Short mmCIF file of C-alpha atoms in Angstrom, two decimals:
data_model
loop_
_atom_site.label_atom_id
_atom_site.label_comp_id
_atom_site.label_asym_id
_atom_site.label_seq_id
_atom_site.Cartn_x
_atom_site.Cartn_y
_atom_site.Cartn_z
CA UNK A 1 11.77 -74.07 19.26
CA UNK A 2 8.67 -72.07 18.06
CA UNK A 3 10.08 -72.46 14.68
CA UNK A 4 10.75 -76.06 15.15
CA UNK A 5 7.63 -77.04 16.81
CA UNK A 6 5.07 -74.99 14.53
CA UNK A 7 6.88 -75.13 11.11
CA UNK A 8 9.65 -77.34 10.66
CA UNK A 9 7.99 -80.38 12.12
CA UNK A 10 4.67 -80.13 10.36
CA UNK A 11 6.26 -79.62 6.85
CA UNK A 12 8.46 -82.73 7.65
CA UNK A 13 5.37 -84.62 8.32
CA UNK A 14 4.20 -83.93 5.08
CA UNK A 15 7.07 -84.80 3.00
CA UNK A 16 8.27 -87.85 4.70
CA UNK A 17 11.88 -87.45 4.86
CA UNK A 18 14.63 -89.81 5.82
CA UNK A 19 16.34 -89.51 9.09
CA UNK A 20 19.44 -87.91 7.46
CA UNK A 21 17.29 -85.47 5.30
CA UNK A 22 15.09 -84.74 8.35
CA UNK A 23 17.92 -83.67 10.35
CA UNK A 24 19.36 -81.46 7.50
CA UNK A 25 16.03 -80.00 6.83
CA UNK A 26 15.69 -78.91 10.63
CA UNK A 27 19.30 -77.58 10.54
CA UNK A 28 18.70 -75.43 7.39
CA UNK A 29 15.28 -74.26 8.32
CA UNK A 30 16.85 -72.74 11.64
CA UNK A 31 19.68 -71.51 10.03
CA UNK A 32 17.61 -69.64 7.39
CA UNK A 33 15.58 -67.98 10.10
CA UNK A 34 18.95 -66.93 12.13
CA UNK A 35 20.76 -65.67 8.83
CA UNK A 36 17.73 -63.97 7.69
CA UNK A 37 17.38 -62.01 10.93
CA UNK A 38 21.21 -61.45 11.38
CA UNK A 39 21.36 -60.21 7.84
CA UNK A 40 18.59 -57.53 8.03
CA UNK A 41 19.76 -56.59 11.77
CA UNK A 42 23.35 -56.34 10.32
CA UNK A 43 22.33 -54.16 7.10
CA UNK A 44 20.45 -51.71 9.53
CA UNK A 45 23.51 -51.26 11.59
CA UNK A 46 25.93 -50.32 8.91
CA UNK A 47 23.47 -48.24 7.14
CA UNK A 48 22.44 -46.19 10.32
CA UNK A 49 26.17 -45.89 11.22
CA UNK A 50 27.17 -44.68 7.97
CA UNK A 51 29.69 -47.43 7.47
CA UNK A 52 28.24 -48.12 3.55
CA UNK A 53 28.31 -44.29 2.77
CA UNK A 54 31.63 -43.77 4.08
CA UNK A 55 34.06 -46.79 3.60
CA UNK A 56 37.22 -44.49 4.93
CA UNK A 57 35.31 -44.97 8.35
CA UNK A 58 36.26 -48.47 8.27
CA UNK A 59 40.03 -47.59 8.80
CA UNK A 60 40.19 -43.99 10.06
CA UNK A 61 40.71 -42.99 13.55
CA UNK A 62 41.81 -46.78 14.36
CA UNK A 63 41.44 -48.27 17.05
CA UNK A 64 37.65 -47.90 17.29
CA UNK A 65 37.40 -49.05 20.82
CA UNK A 66 34.15 -46.80 21.86
CA UNK A 67 31.66 -48.66 19.97
CA UNK A 68 27.91 -47.70 19.39
CA UNK A 69 25.57 -49.48 21.56
CA UNK A 70 23.96 -51.22 18.62
CA UNK A 71 27.17 -52.42 17.20
CA UNK A 72 28.27 -53.75 20.62
CA UNK A 73 25.03 -55.63 21.41
CA UNK A 74 25.15 -56.92 17.93
CA UNK A 75 28.44 -58.42 18.14
CA UNK A 76 27.56 -60.07 21.70
CA UNK A 77 24.60 -61.60 20.37
CA UNK A 78 26.48 -62.97 17.66
CA UNK A 79 29.02 -64.63 19.92
CA UNK A 80 26.22 -66.00 22.36
CA UNK A 81 24.44 -67.76 19.31
CA UNK A 82 27.46 -69.24 18.19
CA UNK A 83 29.01 -70.34 21.49
CA UNK A 84 25.22 -71.85 22.28
CA UNK A 85 25.57 -73.74 19.22
CA UNK A 86 28.29 -76.04 20.76
CA UNK A 87 26.41 -77.79 23.59
CA UNK A 88 23.35 -77.59 21.03
CA UNK A 89 25.11 -80.42 19.12
CA UNK A 90 24.76 -82.67 22.24
CA UNK A 91 21.03 -81.84 22.98
CA UNK A 92 20.15 -82.25 19.38
CA UNK A 93 21.43 -85.53 18.95
CA UNK A 94 23.57 -84.90 15.94
CA UNK A 95 25.33 -87.80 14.44
CA UNK A 96 28.81 -88.46 15.11
CA UNK A 97 29.86 -88.29 11.44
CA UNK A 98 28.11 -84.97 11.16
CA UNK A 99 29.71 -83.39 14.33
CA UNK A 100 33.29 -82.61 12.81
CA UNK A 101 31.52 -80.48 9.93
CA UNK A 102 29.28 -78.55 12.63
CA UNK A 103 32.51 -77.73 14.81
CA UNK A 104 34.30 -76.59 11.93
CA UNK A 105 32.16 -74.10 10.57
CA UNK A 106 31.15 -72.88 14.28
CA UNK A 107 34.73 -72.44 15.02
CA UNK A 108 35.23 -70.47 11.87
CA UNK A 109 32.64 -68.19 12.90
CA UNK A 110 33.72 -67.38 16.38
CA UNK A 111 37.34 -66.96 15.49
CA UNK A 112 36.37 -64.32 12.57
CA UNK A 113 33.42 -62.66 14.99
CA UNK A 114 35.53 -62.49 18.17
CA UNK A 115 38.94 -61.60 16.33
CA UNK A 116 37.10 -58.63 14.64
CA UNK A 117 35.80 -57.61 17.97
CA UNK A 118 38.88 -58.06 20.01
CA UNK A 119 41.39 -56.38 17.49
CA UNK A 120 38.73 -53.44 17.00
CA UNK A 121 38.04 -53.92 13.55
CA UNK A 122 34.52 -54.27 13.94
CA UNK A 123 33.51 -52.02 11.09
CA UNK A 124 34.99 -54.34 8.58
CA UNK A 125 33.80 -57.39 10.35
CA UNK A 126 29.98 -56.02 9.93
CA UNK A 127 30.58 -55.74 6.27
CA UNK A 128 32.04 -58.97 6.10
CA UNK A 129 29.60 -60.84 8.22
CA UNK A 130 26.76 -59.35 5.82
CA UNK A 131 28.21 -60.67 2.69
CA UNK A 132 28.74 -63.91 4.63
CA UNK A 133 25.44 -64.20 6.13
CA UNK A 134 23.75 -63.30 2.58
CA UNK A 135 25.45 -66.25 0.85
CA UNK A 136 24.70 -68.78 3.73
CA UNK A 137 20.93 -67.81 3.65
CA UNK A 138 20.82 -68.41 -0.20
CA UNK A 139 22.56 -71.66 0.51
CA UNK A 140 20.15 -73.06 3.13
CA UNK A 141 17.27 -71.84 1.14
CA UNK A 142 18.19 -73.93 -1.80
CA UNK A 143 18.56 -76.91 0.15
CA UNK A 144 15.07 -76.52 1.81
CA UNK A 145 13.68 -76.03 -1.74
CA UNK A 146 15.79 -79.23 -2.65
CA UNK A 147 14.39 -81.35 -0.02
CA UNK A 148 10.79 -80.29 -1.17
CA UNK A 149 11.49 -81.17 -4.71
CA UNK A 150 15.06 -82.84 -5.74
CA UNK A 151 14.47 -81.52 -9.45
CA UNK A 152 14.61 -77.77 -8.38
CA UNK A 153 18.29 -76.69 -8.15
CA UNK A 154 18.01 -73.34 -9.77
CA UNK A 155 18.69 -71.72 -6.30
CA UNK A 156 21.98 -74.03 -5.90
CA UNK A 157 23.10 -72.18 -9.14
CA UNK A 158 22.31 -68.69 -7.91
CA UNK A 159 23.99 -69.45 -4.56
CA UNK A 160 27.05 -70.76 -6.43
CA UNK A 161 27.55 -67.52 -8.07
CA UNK A 162 27.09 -65.45 -5.07
CA UNK A 163 29.16 -67.51 -2.96
CA UNK A 164 32.29 -66.93 -5.62
CA UNK A 165 31.59 -63.21 -5.64
CA UNK A 166 31.26 -63.27 -1.75
CA UNK A 167 34.95 -64.82 -1.58
CA UNK A 168 36.09 -62.25 -3.93
CA UNK A 169 34.86 -59.26 -2.17
CA UNK A 170 35.93 -60.60 1.27
CA UNK A 171 39.46 -60.81 -0.06
CA UNK A 172 39.28 -57.44 -2.00
CA UNK A 173 37.90 -55.58 1.18
CA UNK A 174 40.14 -57.31 3.73
CA UNK A 175 43.38 -56.01 1.61
CA UNK A 176 41.92 -52.82 1.21
CA UNK A 177 41.20 -52.03 4.78
CA UNK A 178 44.03 -53.95 6.63
CA UNK A 179 46.71 -53.83 3.99
CA UNK A 180 46.43 -50.39 2.45
CA UNK A 181 43.91 -48.50 4.85
CA UNK A 182 45.53 -49.20 8.16
CA UNK A 183 49.17 -49.14 6.76
CA UNK A 184 48.55 -45.20 6.19
CA UNK A 185 47.11 -44.54 9.54
CA UNK A 186 49.51 -42.33 11.64
CA UNK A 187 48.99 -44.09 15.03
CA UNK A 188 50.85 -47.70 14.24
CA UNK A 189 51.77 -49.26 17.30
CA UNK A 190 51.20 -52.58 19.44
CA UNK A 191 49.20 -51.06 22.41
CA UNK A 192 46.95 -53.58 23.89
CA UNK A 193 45.96 -51.23 26.80
CA UNK A 194 44.54 -48.64 24.12
CA UNK A 195 43.27 -51.47 21.91
CA UNK A 196 45.75 -50.65 18.97
CA UNK A 197 47.28 -53.74 17.20
CA UNK A 198 48.25 -51.69 14.42
CA UNK A 199 51.81 -53.28 13.32
CA UNK A 200 52.99 -54.79 10.19
CA UNK A 201 53.02 -58.06 11.82
CA UNK A 202 49.24 -57.93 13.29
CA UNK A 203 48.20 -56.99 9.60
CA UNK A 204 49.94 -59.77 7.74
CA UNK A 205 48.52 -62.03 10.51
CA UNK A 206 44.75 -61.00 10.09
CA UNK A 207 45.52 -61.20 6.21
CA UNK A 208 46.71 -64.42 6.18
CA UNK A 209 44.12 -65.72 8.47
CA UNK A 210 41.56 -64.27 6.10
CA UNK A 211 43.25 -65.68 2.84
CA UNK A 212 43.50 -69.15 4.56
CA UNK A 213 40.01 -69.35 5.39
CA UNK A 214 38.79 -68.01 2.15
CA UNK A 215 40.96 -70.62 0.32
CA UNK A 216 39.65 -73.55 2.57
CA UNK A 217 36.05 -72.48 1.95
CA UNK A 218 36.73 -72.40 -2.11
CA UNK A 219 38.21 -75.86 -1.74
CA UNK A 220 35.30 -77.37 -0.08
CA UNK A 221 32.92 -75.27 -2.65
CA UNK A 222 34.76 -76.92 -5.81
CA UNK A 223 34.31 -80.30 -3.95
CA UNK A 224 30.79 -79.86 -3.49
CA UNK A 225 30.25 -78.78 -7.07
CA UNK A 226 32.34 -81.75 -8.46
CA UNK A 227 30.01 -83.97 -6.61
CA UNK A 228 26.93 -82.47 -7.65
CA UNK A 229 28.07 -82.74 -11.38
CA UNK A 230 29.23 -86.04 -10.96
CA UNK A 231 25.99 -87.35 -9.26
CA UNK A 232 23.89 -85.21 -12.16
CA UNK A 233 25.94 -87.03 -14.91
CA UNK A 234 25.48 -90.67 -13.41
CA UNK A 235 21.83 -89.77 -12.85
CA UNK A 236 21.69 -88.88 -16.54
CA UNK A 237 23.71 -91.80 -17.81
CA UNK A 238 21.31 -94.21 -15.82
CA UNK A 239 18.14 -92.61 -17.45
CA UNK A 240 19.49 -93.07 -20.81
CA UNK A 241 20.39 -96.57 -20.34
CA UNK A 242 16.73 -97.20 -18.78
CA UNK A 243 15.27 -95.39 -21.90
CA UNK A 244 17.49 -97.70 -24.33
CA UNK A 245 16.63 -100.77 -22.42
CA UNK A 246 12.93 -99.98 -22.38
CA UNK A 247 12.99 -99.03 -26.00
CA UNK A 248 14.67 -102.52 -27.06
CA UNK A 249 12.05 -104.61 -24.85
CA UNK A 250 9.33 -102.58 -26.84
CA UNK A 251 10.35 -103.84 -30.23
CA UNK A 252 7.94 -106.82 -31.47
CA UNK A 253 9.61 -110.03 -31.74
CA UNK A 254 9.09 -111.97 -35.30
CA UNK A 255 7.78 -115.32 -34.82
CA UNK A 256 7.73 -118.07 -37.37
CA UNK A 257 4.26 -118.64 -39.25
CA UNK A 258 2.41 -121.30 -37.39
CA UNK A 259 2.09 -122.60 -33.91
CA UNK A 260 4.17 -124.58 -31.14
CA UNK A 261 3.15 -127.79 -29.95
CA UNK A 262 5.43 -129.69 -27.66
CA UNK A 263 8.48 -127.35 -28.68
CA UNK A 264 7.76 -128.11 -32.31
CA UNK A 265 6.86 -125.39 -34.70
CA UNK A 266 3.55 -127.05 -36.65
CA UNK A 267 2.03 -125.25 -39.80
CA UNK A 268 -1.47 -124.01 -39.56
CA UNK A 269 -2.92 -127.24 -41.22
CA UNK A 270 -1.31 -129.52 -38.43
CA UNK A 271 1.93 -130.80 -40.61
CA UNK A 272 5.43 -129.60 -39.83
CA UNK A 273 6.36 -126.70 -42.08
CA UNK A 274 9.93 -128.79 -42.63
CA UNK A 275 9.78 -130.05 -46.29
CA UNK A 276 9.84 -134.14 -46.25
CA UNK A 277 12.20 -135.89 -48.21
CA UNK A 278 10.96 -138.05 -50.77
CA UNK A 279 12.40 -141.89 -50.56
CA UNK A 280 14.43 -143.26 -53.23
CA UNK A 281 12.69 -146.05 -55.22
#
């Protein structure tokens, strides 16, 4: 609320955005702050816990039931934020046509964060969240710059590259940890009381869920890029047509010598420029 009242609303008054852009600007402004905070916090956790320096720790000694305080607190805060986002749709009076889009990405976050927490894949989940939050931070920053200046799309190009790389890293790390790392762990059994879900069926289910979600995100990403390119080329063709029309109108029009009087061209001496026929004798 502090960010909304003291920063976003003041910028909106200066930009004079439409209702649709006003809503998207506020959404991106709030998510930029959230993703930046979560990204820095997540990076601090994975560095201090040694998860980046020792990637083998992502699957060794599974199940990771006893979590450090900062890891557990981070997951609980993430779950609390995305759960609070559901009733927030009503209080922010989000338009009906926008609600399905919000519900989709809120559900995806809740499913992945809760799944990593309940299946004791918290170390892998932290690394994947770090990658995802960085890509989302870039997207919403690009959208904020676009609303301030519609010709500024450089950040969208940077986000497109980061988005594709993030999807590849997410799939690669998931297959490495779940498909290969956990498959070599000695303790392979289904024991919910001890938090052990390391079975072939569970691993296949996790990998299938990750692959489907990444494929779904790539599908929407491709549609988004195609729509951008289509709008760009339509805008370019419209500019070319307008330039051609302006050039055509700016050409000087050749007029006949003399002047017009009652719709008849008269010579400069007042006579008609048309030659008179001589009467036959």
